[in-house]
PDB file of C-alpha atoms in Angstrom:
ATOM      1  CA  UNK X  18      19.325 -33.417   4.301  1.00 39.00           C
ATOM      2  CA  UNK X  19      17.077 -31.935   1.617  1.00 34.00           C
ATOM      3  CA  UNK X  20      17.227 -28.433   2.808  1.00 40.00           C
ATOM      4  CA  UNK X  21      20.834 -28.789   2.821  1.00 43.00           C
ATOM      5  CA  UNK X  22      20.948 -29.570  -0.691  1.00 34.00           C
ATOM      6  CA  UNK X  23      18.778 -26.912  -1.445  1.00 36.00           C
ATOM      7  CA  UNK X  24      20.559 -24.195  -0.059  1.00 42.00           C
ATOM      8  CA  UNK X  25      23.902 -25.742  -1.377  1.00 41.00           C
ATOM      9  CA  UNK X  26      22.201 -25.595  -4.667  1.00 37.00           C
ATOM     10  CA  UNK X  27      20.923 -21.828  -4.218  1.00 39.00           C
ATOM     11  CA  UNK X  28      24.352 -20.898  -2.918  1.00 40.00           C
ATOM     12  CA  UNK X  29      26.094 -22.422  -6.013  1.00 34.00           C
ATOM     13  CA  UNK X  30      23.306 -20.711  -8.237  1.00 34.00           C
ATOM     14  CA  UNK X  31      23.667 -17.433  -7.253  1.00 37.00           C
ATOM     15  CA  UNK X  32      27.194 -17.259  -6.865  1.00 37.00           C
ATOM     16  CA  UNK X  33      27.821 -18.307 -10.624  1.00 30.00           C
ATOM     17  CA  UNK X  34      25.190 -16.161 -11.972  1.00 34.00           C
ATOM     18  CA  UNK X  35      25.269 -12.303 -12.965  1.00 35.00           C
ATOM     19  CA  UNK X  36      24.222 -10.071  -9.968  1.00 37.00           C
ATOM     20  CA  UNK X  37      22.205  -8.083 -12.141  1.00 38.00           C
ATOM     21  CA  UNK X  38      20.441 -10.893 -13.561  1.00 39.00           C
ATOM     22  CA  UNK X  39      16.551 -11.268 -12.939  1.00 45.00           C
ATOM     23  CA  UNK X  40      16.723 -15.064 -12.651  1.00 46.00           C
ATOM     24  CA  UNK X  41      18.463 -14.501  -9.218  1.00 46.00           C
ATOM     25  CA  UNK X  42      15.440 -12.953  -8.139  1.00 52.00           C
ATOM     26  CA  UNK X  43      13.084 -15.236  -9.406  1.00 58.00           C
ATOM     27  CA  UNK X  44      15.327 -17.990  -7.907  1.00 67.00           C
ATOM     28  CA  UNK X  45      14.950 -16.331  -4.430  1.00 77.00           C
ATOM     29  CA  UNK X  46      11.203 -17.331  -4.661  1.00 75.00           C
ATOM     30  CA  UNK X  47      11.939 -20.891  -5.599  1.00 77.00           C
ATOM     31  CA  UNK X  48      14.584 -22.297  -2.986  1.00 76.00           C
ATOM     32  CA  UNK X  49      14.566 -21.831   0.775  1.00 81.00           C
ATOM     33  CA  UNK X  50      14.752 -19.768   2.934  1.00 84.00           C
ATOM     34  CA  UNK X  51      13.404 -17.406   0.431  1.00 83.00           C
ATOM     35  CA  UNK X  52      10.647 -19.549  -0.347  1.00 86.00           C
ATOM     36  CA  UNK X  53       9.594 -20.083   3.151  1.00 90.00           C
ATOM     37  CA  UNK X  54       9.728 -16.298   3.986  1.00 91.00           C
ATOM     38  CA  UNK X  55       7.532 -15.491   1.096  1.00 92.00           C
ATOM     39  CA  UNK X  56       5.231 -18.147   1.713  1.00 93.00           C
ATOM     40  CA  UNK X  57       4.797 -17.221   5.302  1.00 94.00           C
ATOM     41  CA  UNK X  58       4.230 -13.456   4.245  1.00 95.00           C
ATOM     42  CA  UNK X  59       1.471 -14.925   1.540  1.00 95.00           C
ATOM     43  CA  UNK X  60      -0.433 -16.991   4.173  1.00 96.00           C
ATOM     44  CA  UNK X  61      -0.339 -14.026   6.449  1.00 95.00           C
ATOM     45  CA  UNK X  62      -2.041 -12.121   3.890  1.00 95.00           C
ATOM     46  CA  UNK X  63      -4.613 -14.520   3.056  1.00 96.00           C
ATOM     47  CA  UNK X  64      -5.515 -15.183   6.728  1.00 96.00           C
ATOM     48  CA  UNK X  65      -5.324 -11.590   8.063  1.00 94.00           C
ATOM     49  CA  UNK X  66      -5.320  -9.240   4.961  1.00 94.00           C
ATOM     50  CA  UNK X  67      -7.969 -11.078   2.771  1.00 95.00           C
ATOM     51  CA  UNK X  68     -11.014 -11.458   5.226  1.00 95.00           C
ATOM     52  CA  UNK X  69     -10.346  -7.518   6.406  1.00 95.00           C
ATOM     53  CA  UNK X  70     -10.887  -6.817   2.808  1.00 96.00           C
ATOM     54  CA  UNK X  71     -13.843  -8.771   1.925  1.00 95.00           C
ATOM     55  CA  UNK X  72     -15.490  -7.238   5.006  1.00 95.00           C
ATOM     56  CA  UNK X  73     -14.537  -3.829   3.891  1.00 95.00           C
ATOM     57  CA  UNK X  74     -15.952  -4.342   0.359  1.00 94.00           C
ATOM     58  CA  UNK X  75     -19.197  -6.058   1.846  1.00 94.00           C
ATOM     59  CA  UNK X  76     -19.891  -3.213   4.214  1.00 91.00           C
ATOM     60  CA  UNK X  77     -19.336  -0.632   1.509  1.00 90.00           C
ATOM     61  CA  UNK X  78     -21.533  -2.494  -0.567  1.00 89.00           C
ATOM     62  CA  UNK X  79     -24.151  -2.437   1.852  1.00 89.00           C
ATOM     63  CA  UNK X  80     -23.593   1.403   2.666  1.00 84.00           C
ATOM     64  CA  UNK X  81     -23.912   2.190  -0.848  1.00 84.00           C
ATOM     65  CA  UNK X  82     -27.014   0.191  -1.312  1.00 84.00           C
ATOM     66  CA  UNK X  83     -28.584   2.261   1.518  1.00 81.00           C
ATOM     67  CA  UNK X  84     -27.751   5.684   0.572  1.00 76.00           C
ATOM     68  CA  UNK X  85     -29.562   8.101  -1.415  1.00 67.00           C
ATOM     69  CA  UNK X  86     -28.805   8.785  -5.372  1.00 65.00           C
ATOM     70  CA  UNK X  87     -28.257  12.362  -4.369  1.00 63.00           C
ATOM     71  CA  UNK X  88     -25.730  11.344  -1.449  1.00 69.00           C
ATOM     72  CA  UNK X  89     -22.197  11.188  -2.667  1.00 74.00           C
ATOM     73  CA  UNK X  90     -19.799   8.921  -1.147  1.00 81.00           C
ATOM     74  CA  UNK X  91     -16.859   9.735   0.988  1.00 86.00           C
ATOM     75  CA  UNK X  92     -13.615  10.137  -1.013  1.00 87.00           C
ATOM     76  CA  UNK X  93     -11.489   8.626   1.570  1.00 90.00           C
ATOM     77  CA  UNK X  94     -13.877   5.495   1.407  1.00 92.00           C
ATOM     78  CA  UNK X  95     -13.648   5.352  -2.315  1.00 92.00           C
ATOM     79  CA  UNK X  96      -9.911   5.645  -2.253  1.00 94.00           C
ATOM     80  CA  UNK X  97      -9.983   2.742   0.417  1.00 95.00           C
ATOM     81  CA  UNK X  98     -12.069   0.572  -1.948  1.00 95.00           C
ATOM     82  CA  UNK X  99      -9.834   0.563  -4.761  1.00 95.00           C
ATOM     83  CA  UNK X 100      -6.855  -0.010  -2.671  1.00 95.00           C
ATOM     84  CA  UNK X 101      -8.510  -2.981  -1.113  1.00 96.00           C
ATOM     85  CA  UNK X 102      -9.494  -4.421  -4.616  1.00 95.00           C
ATOM     86  CA  UNK X 103      -5.793  -3.811  -6.027  1.00 95.00           C
ATOM     87  CA  UNK X 104      -4.607  -5.408  -2.832  1.00 96.00           C
ATOM     88  CA  UNK X 105      -6.771  -8.729  -3.406  1.00 96.00           C
ATOM     89  CA  UNK X 106      -5.114  -8.732  -6.897  1.00 95.00           C
ATOM     90  CA  UNK X 107      -1.598  -8.473  -5.209  1.00 95.00           C
ATOM     91  CA  UNK X 108      -2.666 -11.419  -2.883  1.00 96.00           C
ATOM     92  CA  UNK X 109      -3.770 -13.550  -5.725  1.00 95.00           C
ATOM     93  CA  UNK X 110      -0.361 -12.863  -7.612  1.00 94.00           C
ATOM     94  CA  UNK X 111       1.977 -13.565  -4.464  1.00 94.00           C
ATOM     95  CA  UNK X 112      -0.344 -17.019  -4.157  1.00 95.00           C
ATOM     96  CA  UNK X 113       0.414 -17.656  -7.799  1.00 94.00           C
ATOM     97  CA  UNK X 114       4.045 -16.865  -7.252  1.00 92.00           C
ATOM     98  CA  UNK X 115       4.096 -19.428  -4.131  1.00 92.00           C
ATOM     99  CA  UNK X 116       2.323 -22.241  -6.298  1.00 92.00           C
ATOM    100  CA  UNK X 117       4.788 -21.736  -9.081  1.00 89.00           C
ATOM    101  CA  UNK X 118       7.905 -21.855  -6.522  1.00 87.00           C
ATOM    102  CA  UNK X 119       6.413 -25.061  -5.396  1.00 86.00           C
ATOM    103  CA  UNK X 120       5.500 -26.853  -8.545  1.00 87.00           C
ATOM    104  CA  UNK X 121       8.946 -25.431 -10.258  1.00 82.00           C
ATOM    105  CA  UNK X 122       6.852 -23.517 -12.962  1.00 84.00           C
ATOM    106  CA  UNK X 123       8.774 -20.702 -14.092  1.00 82.00           C
ATOM    107  CA  UNK X 124       6.147 -18.808 -15.760  1.00 86.00           C
ATOM    108  CA  UNK X 125       3.998 -18.973 -12.624  1.00 88.00           C
ATOM    109  CA  UNK X 126       6.761 -17.297 -10.735  1.00 87.00           C
ATOM    110  CA  UNK X 127       7.312 -14.409 -13.311  1.00 85.00           C
ATOM    111  CA  UNK X 128       3.655 -13.764 -13.581  1.00 87.00           C
ATOM    112  CA  UNK X 129       2.822 -13.954  -9.837  1.00 90.00           C
ATOM    113  CA  UNK X 130       5.788 -12.090  -8.442  1.00 88.00           C
ATOM    114  CA  UNK X 131       5.781  -9.204 -10.910  1.00 86.00           C
ATOM    115  CA  UNK X 132       2.310  -8.560 -10.653  1.00 90.00           C
ATOM    116  CA  UNK X 133       2.629  -8.495  -6.587  1.00 92.00           C
ATOM    117  CA  UNK X 134       5.973  -6.360  -6.819  1.00 87.00           C
ATOM    118  CA  UNK X 135       4.388  -3.660  -9.245  1.00 89.00           C
ATOM    119  CA  UNK X 136       1.089  -3.677  -7.194  1.00 92.00           C
ATOM    120  CA  UNK X 137       3.145  -2.803  -4.199  1.00 89.00           C
ATOM    121  CA  UNK X 138       4.557   0.074  -6.195  1.00 87.00           C
ATOM    122  CA  UNK X 139       1.238   1.542  -7.707  1.00 91.00           C
ATOM    123  CA  UNK X 140      -1.014   1.051  -4.478  1.00 92.00           C
ATOM    124  CA  UNK X 141       1.114   3.854  -2.676  1.00 92.00           C
ATOM    125  CA  UNK X 142      -0.752   6.244  -5.200  1.00 94.00           C
ATOM    126  CA  UNK X 143      -3.931   5.764  -3.108  1.00 95.00           C
ATOM    127  CA  UNK X 144      -2.251   6.575  -0.027  1.00 96.00           C
ATOM    128  CA  UNK X 145      -0.782  10.020  -1.779  1.00 95.00           C
ATOM    129  CA  UNK X 146      -4.529  10.566  -3.132  1.00 95.00           C
ATOM    130  CA  UNK X 147      -5.811  10.396   0.436  1.00 95.00           C
ATOM    131  CA  UNK X 148      -2.979  12.754   1.711  1.00 95.00           C
ATOM    132  CA  UNK X 149      -4.016  15.062  -0.882  1.00 95.00           C
ATOM    133  CA  UNK X 150      -7.553  14.781  -0.559  1.00 93.00           C
ATOM    134  CA  UNK X 151      -7.237  15.898   3.171  1.00 93.00           C
ATOM    135  CA  UNK X 152      -4.647  18.564   2.123  1.00 94.00           C
ATOM    136  CA  UNK X 153      -6.949  20.457  -0.024  1.00 93.00           C
ATOM    137  CA  UNK X 154      -9.881  20.129   2.212  1.00 91.00           C
ATOM    138  CA  UNK X 155      -7.808  21.587   5.257  1.00 92.00           C
ATOM    139  CA  UNK X 156      -5.670  24.049   3.353  1.00 92.00           C
ATOM    140  CA  UNK X 157      -7.951  24.949   0.705  1.00 90.00           C
ATOM    141  CA  UNK X 158     -11.399  24.514   1.950  1.00 89.00           C
ATOM    142  CA  UNK X 159     -13.418  26.939  -0.270  1.00 88.00           C
ATOM    143  CA  UNK X 160     -11.791  25.356  -3.202  1.00 86.00           C
ATOM    144  CA  UNK X 161     -12.484  21.960  -1.993  1.00 87.00           C
ATOM    145  CA  UNK X 162     -16.066  22.636  -1.415  1.00 86.00           C
ATOM    146  CA  UNK X 163     -16.596  24.069  -4.884  1.00 83.00           C
ATOM    147  CA  UNK X 164     -15.031  21.052  -6.502  1.00 79.00           C
ATOM    148  CA  UNK X 165     -17.322  18.606  -4.566  1.00 74.00           C
ATOM    149  CA  UNK X 166     -20.336  20.647  -6.106  1.00 68.00           C
ATOM    150  CA  UNK X 167     -18.727  20.586  -9.561  1.00 67.00           C
ATOM    151  CA  UNK X 168     -16.177  18.390 -10.954  1.00 75.00           C
ATOM    152  CA  UNK X 169     -14.523  16.991  -7.803  1.00 78.00           C
ATOM    153  CA  UNK X 170     -15.878  13.587  -8.141  1.00 83.00           C
ATOM    154  CA  UNK X 171     -14.701  13.604 -12.045  1.00 88.00           C
ATOM    155  CA  UNK X 172     -11.382  14.342 -10.935  1.00 88.00           C
ATOM    156  CA  UNK X 173     -11.110  11.633  -8.378  1.00 89.00           C
ATOM    157  CA  UNK X 174     -12.652   9.306 -10.881  1.00 90.00           C
ATOM    158  CA  UNK X 175     -10.037  10.071 -13.517  1.00 92.00           C
ATOM    159  CA  UNK X 176      -7.079   9.893 -10.908  1.00 92.00           C
ATOM    160  CA  UNK X 177      -8.335   6.459  -9.759  1.00 93.00           C
ATOM    161  CA  UNK X 178      -8.534   5.656 -13.481  1.00 94.00           C
ATOM    162  CA  UNK X 179      -4.868   6.591 -14.196  1.00 94.00           C
ATOM    163  CA  UNK X 180      -3.720   4.673 -11.275  1.00 94.00           C
ATOM    164  CA  UNK X 181      -5.364   1.421 -12.338  1.00 94.00           C
ATOM    165  CA  UNK X 182      -4.252   2.045 -16.261  1.00 94.00           C
ATOM    166  CA  UNK X 183      -0.618   2.498 -14.822  1.00 91.00           C
ATOM    167  CA  UNK X 184      -0.836  -0.716 -12.597  1.00 90.00           C
ATOM    168  CA  UNK X 185      -2.067  -2.782 -15.705  1.00 90.00           C
ATOM    169  CA  UNK X 186       0.449  -0.943 -18.170  1.00 89.00           C
ATOM    170  CA  UNK X 187       3.452  -1.767 -15.950  1.00 85.00           C
ATOM    171  CA  UNK X 188       2.351  -5.218 -15.366  1.00 84.00           C
ATOM    172  CA  UNK X 189       1.886  -5.944 -19.121  1.00 84.00           C
ATOM    173  CA  UNK X 190       5.156  -4.005 -19.889  1.00 81.00           C
ATOM    174  CA  UNK X 191       7.146  -6.117 -17.254  1.00 77.00           C
ATOM    175  CA  UNK X 192       5.996  -9.219 -18.765  1.00 74.00           C
ATOM    176  CA  UNK X 193       6.841  -8.358 -22.126  1.00 77.00           C
ATOM    177  CA  UNK X 194      10.161  -6.814 -21.366  1.00 70.00           C
ATOM    178  CA  UNK X 195      12.890  -9.029 -19.778  1.00 63.00           C
ATOM    179  CA  UNK X 196      14.556  -6.313 -17.748  1.00 60.00           C
ATOM    180  CA  UNK X 197      13.649  -6.134 -13.946  1.00 62.00           C
ATOM    181  CA  UNK X 198      13.231  -2.488 -13.006  1.00 67.00           C
ATOM    182  CA  UNK X 199      10.849  -3.381 -10.158  1.00 67.00           C
ATOM    183  CA  UNK X 200      13.030  -1.998  -7.158  1.00 74.00           C
ATOM    184  CA  UNK X 201      13.672   1.170  -9.174  1.00 79.00           C
ATOM    185  CA  UNK X 202      10.229   1.821  -9.812  1.00 80.00           C
ATOM    186  CA  UNK X 203       9.384   0.735  -6.163  1.00 82.00           C
ATOM    187  CA  UNK X 204      11.998   3.246  -4.538  1.00 85.00           C
ATOM    188  CA  UNK X 205      10.903   6.202  -6.912  1.00 86.00           C
ATOM    189  CA  UNK X 206       7.130   5.835  -5.937  1.00 87.00           C
ATOM    190  CA  UNK X 207       7.925   5.254  -2.383  1.00 88.00           C
ATOM    191  CA  UNK X 208      10.238   8.408  -2.454  1.00 90.00           C
ATOM    192  CA  UNK X 209       7.591  10.372  -4.235  1.00 92.00           C
ATOM    193  CA  UNK X 210       4.725   9.060  -1.850  1.00 92.00           C
ATOM    194  CA  UNK X 211       6.961  10.133   1.098  1.00 93.00           C
ATOM    195  CA  UNK X 212       7.587  13.515  -0.129  1.00 94.00           C
ATOM    196  CA  UNK X 213       4.090  14.488  -0.922  1.00 95.00           C
ATOM    197  CA  UNK X 214       2.841  12.913   2.247  1.00 94.00           C
ATOM    198  CA  UNK X 215       5.273  14.916   4.514  1.00 95.00           C
ATOM    199  CA  UNK X 216       4.492  18.071   2.513  1.00 95.00           C
ATOM    200  CA  UNK X 217       0.651  17.490   3.226  1.00 94.00           C
ATOM    201  CA  UNK X 218       1.622  16.360   6.656  1.00 94.00           C
ATOM    202  CA  UNK X 219       3.632  19.840   7.652  1.00 94.00           C
ATOM    203  CA  UNK X 220       1.143  22.100   5.760  1.00 93.00           C
ATOM    204  CA  UNK X 221      -2.113  20.589   7.991  1.00 93.00           C
ATOM    205  CA  UNK X 222       0.175  21.209  11.108  1.00 91.00           C
ATOM    206  CA  UNK X 223       0.676  24.685  10.432  1.00 90.00           C
ATOM    207  CA  UNK X 224      -2.886  25.488  10.189  1.00 88.00           C
ATOM    208  CA  UNK X 225      -3.937  22.823  13.025  1.00 82.00           C
ATOM    209  CA  UNK X 226      -4.651  25.853  15.321  1.00 73.00           C
ATOM    210  CA  UNK X 227      -5.655  28.496  13.120  1.00 71.00           C
ATOM    211  CA  UNK X 228      -9.443  29.397  12.666  1.00 64.00           C
ATOM    212  CA  UNK X 229     -10.791  28.569   9.197  1.00 58.00           C
ATOM    213  CA  UNK X 230     -12.680  30.637   6.911  1.00 58.00           C
ATOM    214  CA  UNK X 231     -15.771  32.025   8.522  1.00 55.00           C
ATOM    215  CA  UNK X 232     -14.715  31.145  12.262  1.00 57.00           C
ATOM    216  CA  UNK X 233     -14.129  33.664  14.680  1.00 55.00           C
ATOM    217  CA  UNK X 234     -10.487  34.573  15.899  1.00 53.00           C
ATOM    218  CA  UNK X 235     -11.676  33.749  19.417  1.00 48.00           C
ATOM    219  CA  UNK X 236     -11.201  30.031  18.513  1.00 53.00           C
ATOM    220  CA  UNK X 237      -7.595  30.457  17.844  1.00 54.00           C
ATOM    221  CA  UNK X 238      -5.470  28.068  19.697  1.00 52.00           C
ATOM    222  CA  UNK X 239      -8.330  25.390  19.899  1.00 55.00           C
ATOM    223  CA  UNK X 240      -7.527  22.425  17.504  1.00 62.00           C
ATOM    224  CA  UNK X 241     -10.430  21.896  15.072  1.00 78.00           C
ATOM    225  CA  UNK X 242     -11.658  18.131  15.254  1.00 86.00           C
ATOM    226  CA  UNK X 243     -11.735  18.016  11.139  1.00 86.00           C
ATOM    227  CA  UNK X 244      -8.322  19.204  11.105  1.00 88.00           C
ATOM    228  CA  UNK X 245      -7.037  17.028  13.736  1.00 90.00           C
ATOM    229  CA  UNK X 246      -8.563  13.730  12.035  1.00 90.00           C
ATOM    230  CA  UNK X 247      -6.970  14.844   8.709  1.00 92.00           C
ATOM    231  CA  UNK X 248      -3.689  15.342  10.601  1.00 93.00           C
ATOM    232  CA  UNK X 249      -4.074  11.798  11.900  1.00 93.00           C
ATOM    233  CA  UNK X 250      -4.736  10.300   8.911  1.00 94.00           C
ATOM    234  CA  UNK X 251      -1.739  11.971   7.021  1.00 95.00           C
ATOM    235  CA  UNK X 252       0.679  10.981   9.846  1.00 95.00           C
ATOM    236  CA  UNK X 253      -0.512   7.492  10.155  1.00 95.00           C
ATOM    237  CA  UNK X 254       0.030   7.382   6.111  1.00 95.00           C
ATOM    238  CA  UNK X 255       3.524   8.987   6.505  1.00 95.00           C
ATOM    239  CA  UNK X 256       4.487   6.925   9.400  1.00 96.00           C
ATOM    240  CA  UNK X 257       3.998   3.451   7.551  1.00 95.00           C
ATOM    241  CA  UNK X 258       5.702   4.646   4.368  1.00 94.00           C
ATOM    242  CA  UNK X 259       8.803   5.775   6.249  1.00 95.00           C
ATOM    243  CA  UNK X 260       8.780   2.305   8.053  1.00 94.00           C
ATOM    244  CA  UNK X 261       8.591   0.824   4.395  1.00 93.00           C
ATOM    245  CA  UNK X 262      11.111   3.012   3.176  1.00 91.00           C
ATOM    246  CA  UNK X 263      13.621   2.473   5.706  1.00 92.00           C
ATOM    247  CA  UNK X 264      13.049  -1.413   6.002  1.00 92.00           C
ATOM    248  CA  UNK X 265      13.304  -1.841   2.307  1.00 90.00           C
ATOM    249  CA  UNK X 266      16.250   0.312   1.755  1.00 90.00           C
ATOM    250  CA  UNK X 267      18.339  -1.798   4.404  1.00 90.00           C
ATOM    251  CA  UNK X 268      17.345  -5.090   2.915  1.00 88.00           C
ATOM    252  CA  UNK X 269      18.297  -3.677  -0.576  1.00 84.00           C
ATOM    253  CA  UNK X 270      21.612  -2.177   0.632  1.00 85.00           C
ATOM    254  CA  UNK X 271      22.472  -5.453   2.511  1.00 85.00           C
ATOM    255  CA  UNK X 272      21.719  -7.558  -0.609  1.00 78.00           C
ATOM    256  CA  UNK X 273      23.191  -5.335  -3.150  1.00 78.00           C
ATOM    257  CA  UNK X 274      26.854  -5.491  -0.992  1.00 76.00           C
ATOM    258  CA  UNK X 275      29.268  -8.115  -0.503  1.00 75.00           C
ATOM    259  CA  UNK X 276      28.658  -9.081   2.949  1.00 73.00           C
ATOM    260  CA  UNK X 277      25.947 -11.568   2.282  1.00 69.00           C
ATOM    261  CA  UNK X 278      25.749 -14.389  -0.422  1.00 69.00           C
ATOM    262  CA  UNK X 279      24.021 -16.966  -1.494  1.00 70.00           C
ATOM    263  CA  UNK X 280      20.700 -18.408   0.669  1.00 76.00           C
ATOM    264  CA  UNK X 281      21.326 -15.353   3.092  1.00 81.00           C
ATOM    265  CA  UNK X 282      21.187 -12.769   0.219  1.00 82.00           C
ATOM    266  CA  UNK X 283      17.963 -14.024  -0.729  1.00 82.00           C
ATOM    267  CA  UNK X 284      16.633 -14.308   2.660  1.00 85.00           C
ATOM    268  CA  UNK X 285      17.441 -10.610   3.256  1.00 86.00           C
ATOM    269  CA  UNK X 286      16.059  -9.691  -0.162  1.00 85.00           C
ATOM    270  CA  UNK X 287      12.829 -11.362   0.405  1.00 88.00           C
ATOM    271  CA  UNK X 288      12.436 -10.112   3.945  1.00 90.00           C
ATOM    272  CA  UNK X 289      11.619  -6.757   2.566  1.00 89.00           C
ATOM    273  CA  UNK X 290       8.316  -7.410   1.850  1.00 92.00           C
ATOM    274  CA  UNK X 291       7.242  -7.729   5.497  1.00 94.00           C
ATOM    275  CA  UNK X 292       7.917  -4.001   6.090  1.00 93.00           C
ATOM    276  CA  UNK X 293       5.198  -3.347   3.373  1.00 91.00           C
ATOM    277  CA  UNK X 294       2.572  -4.995   5.670  1.00 92.00           C
ATOM    278  CA  UNK X 295       1.574  -1.767   7.656  1.00 92.00           C
ATOM    279  CA  UNK X 296       1.159  -0.031   4.708  1.00 92.00           C
ATOM    280  CA  UNK X 297      -1.724  -2.450   3.819  1.00 94.00           C
ATOM    281  CA  UNK X 298      -3.551  -1.939   6.816  1.00 94.00           C
ATOM    282  CA  UNK X 299      -3.601   1.458   7.271  1.00 94.00           C
ATOM    283  CA  UNK X 300      -6.216   2.605   4.926  1.00 94.00           C
ATOM    284  CA  UNK X 301      -8.369  -0.363   5.881  1.00 94.00           C
ATOM    285  CA  UNK X 302      -7.904   0.620   9.818  1.00 93.00           C
ATOM    286  CA  UNK X 303      -8.707   4.311   9.093  1.00 93.00           C
ATOM    287  CA  UNK X 304     -11.629   3.337   7.232  1.00 93.00           C
ATOM    288  CA  UNK X 305     -13.137   1.211   9.958  1.00 92.00           C
ATOM    289  CA  UNK X 306     -12.409   3.818  12.196  1.00 90.00           C
ATOM    290  CA  UNK X 307     -14.377   6.173  10.540  1.00 89.00           C
ATOM    291  CA  UNK X 308     -17.322   3.833  10.229  1.00 86.00           C
ATOM    292  CA  UNK X 309     -16.937   3.426  13.913  1.00 83.00           C
ATOM    293  CA  UNK X 310     -16.144  -0.327  13.490  1.00 84.00           C
ATOM    294  CA  UNK X 311     -13.025  -1.005  15.251  1.00 82.00           C
ATOM    295  CA  UNK X 312     -13.634  -3.148  18.346  1.00 79.00           C
ATOM    296  CA  UNK X 313     -10.569  -1.705  20.155  1.00 77.00           C
ATOM    297  CA  UNK X 314     -12.426   1.687  20.227  1.00 72.00           C
ATOM    298  CA  UNK X 315     -15.390   2.932  22.348  1.00 72.00           C
ATOM    299  CA  UNK X 316     -17.457   5.263  20.062  1.00 70.00           C
ATOM    300  CA  UNK X 317     -20.149   7.487  21.311  1.00 67.00           C
ATOM    301  CA  UNK X 318     -23.451   6.292  19.841  1.00 61.00           C
ATOM    302  CA  UNK X 319     -25.567   9.283  20.800  1.00 52.00           C
TER     303      UNK X 319
END
């Protein structure tokens, strides 16, 4: 009975409000089935992703304590640490959004949902940085080695700092300006990330069987292990971005059409968050694979 009343109220609310109003988007988190879908997504992140993230940060801290001062960290690991930290903030944001929805606190919904939504956009830059790093290492190995000896670490730190500044600035701007541009920002960033990852993937694929600088021509036709790992990394990132782009495009198209209305519209709109779940796993799982910590793989300890 209560569910029917809530659903009926949601249908009335959406049908009597402007389709471009940001209050519709907020109300989707407040009333079922949208609130149920987003709550299930948040609980899944807390139960599955959060322990994984904490484990990665703890493992990385232990590794950092053991390594010598002259030894530099793997840039792929550094990108993963930063993305994991940003994802933890996103989980906190989605949790705040759910709490606001069930306590009917509008400010909590706005703050939590926008924090989660903007981080969902900005975190893709760490996927891009990973692809670009592998691209430079394989396509321009001489430049990559020289950068590692000179300003490579500085460039990476500046890049990651820009990502964090962009994220903080967008969250502050979204909370100050009452205009919902999250979906525009999301698809622009996602399309850009797809283009860059696709370019890096094709570039690495072209040189996969070519000998590198200093290698004998007789090795032509044999796949270099480093190149193969780089190709797998970029391909994995590209695949999850394609899934995310395709799934969200379908959900957004359906929610923007006249086919659905009321609670069904909200259900489709909120369901798009599930297509981003794979992109939250890809860098952590690749990190564990590099560290030989994935239980589903057998690693040669010799």
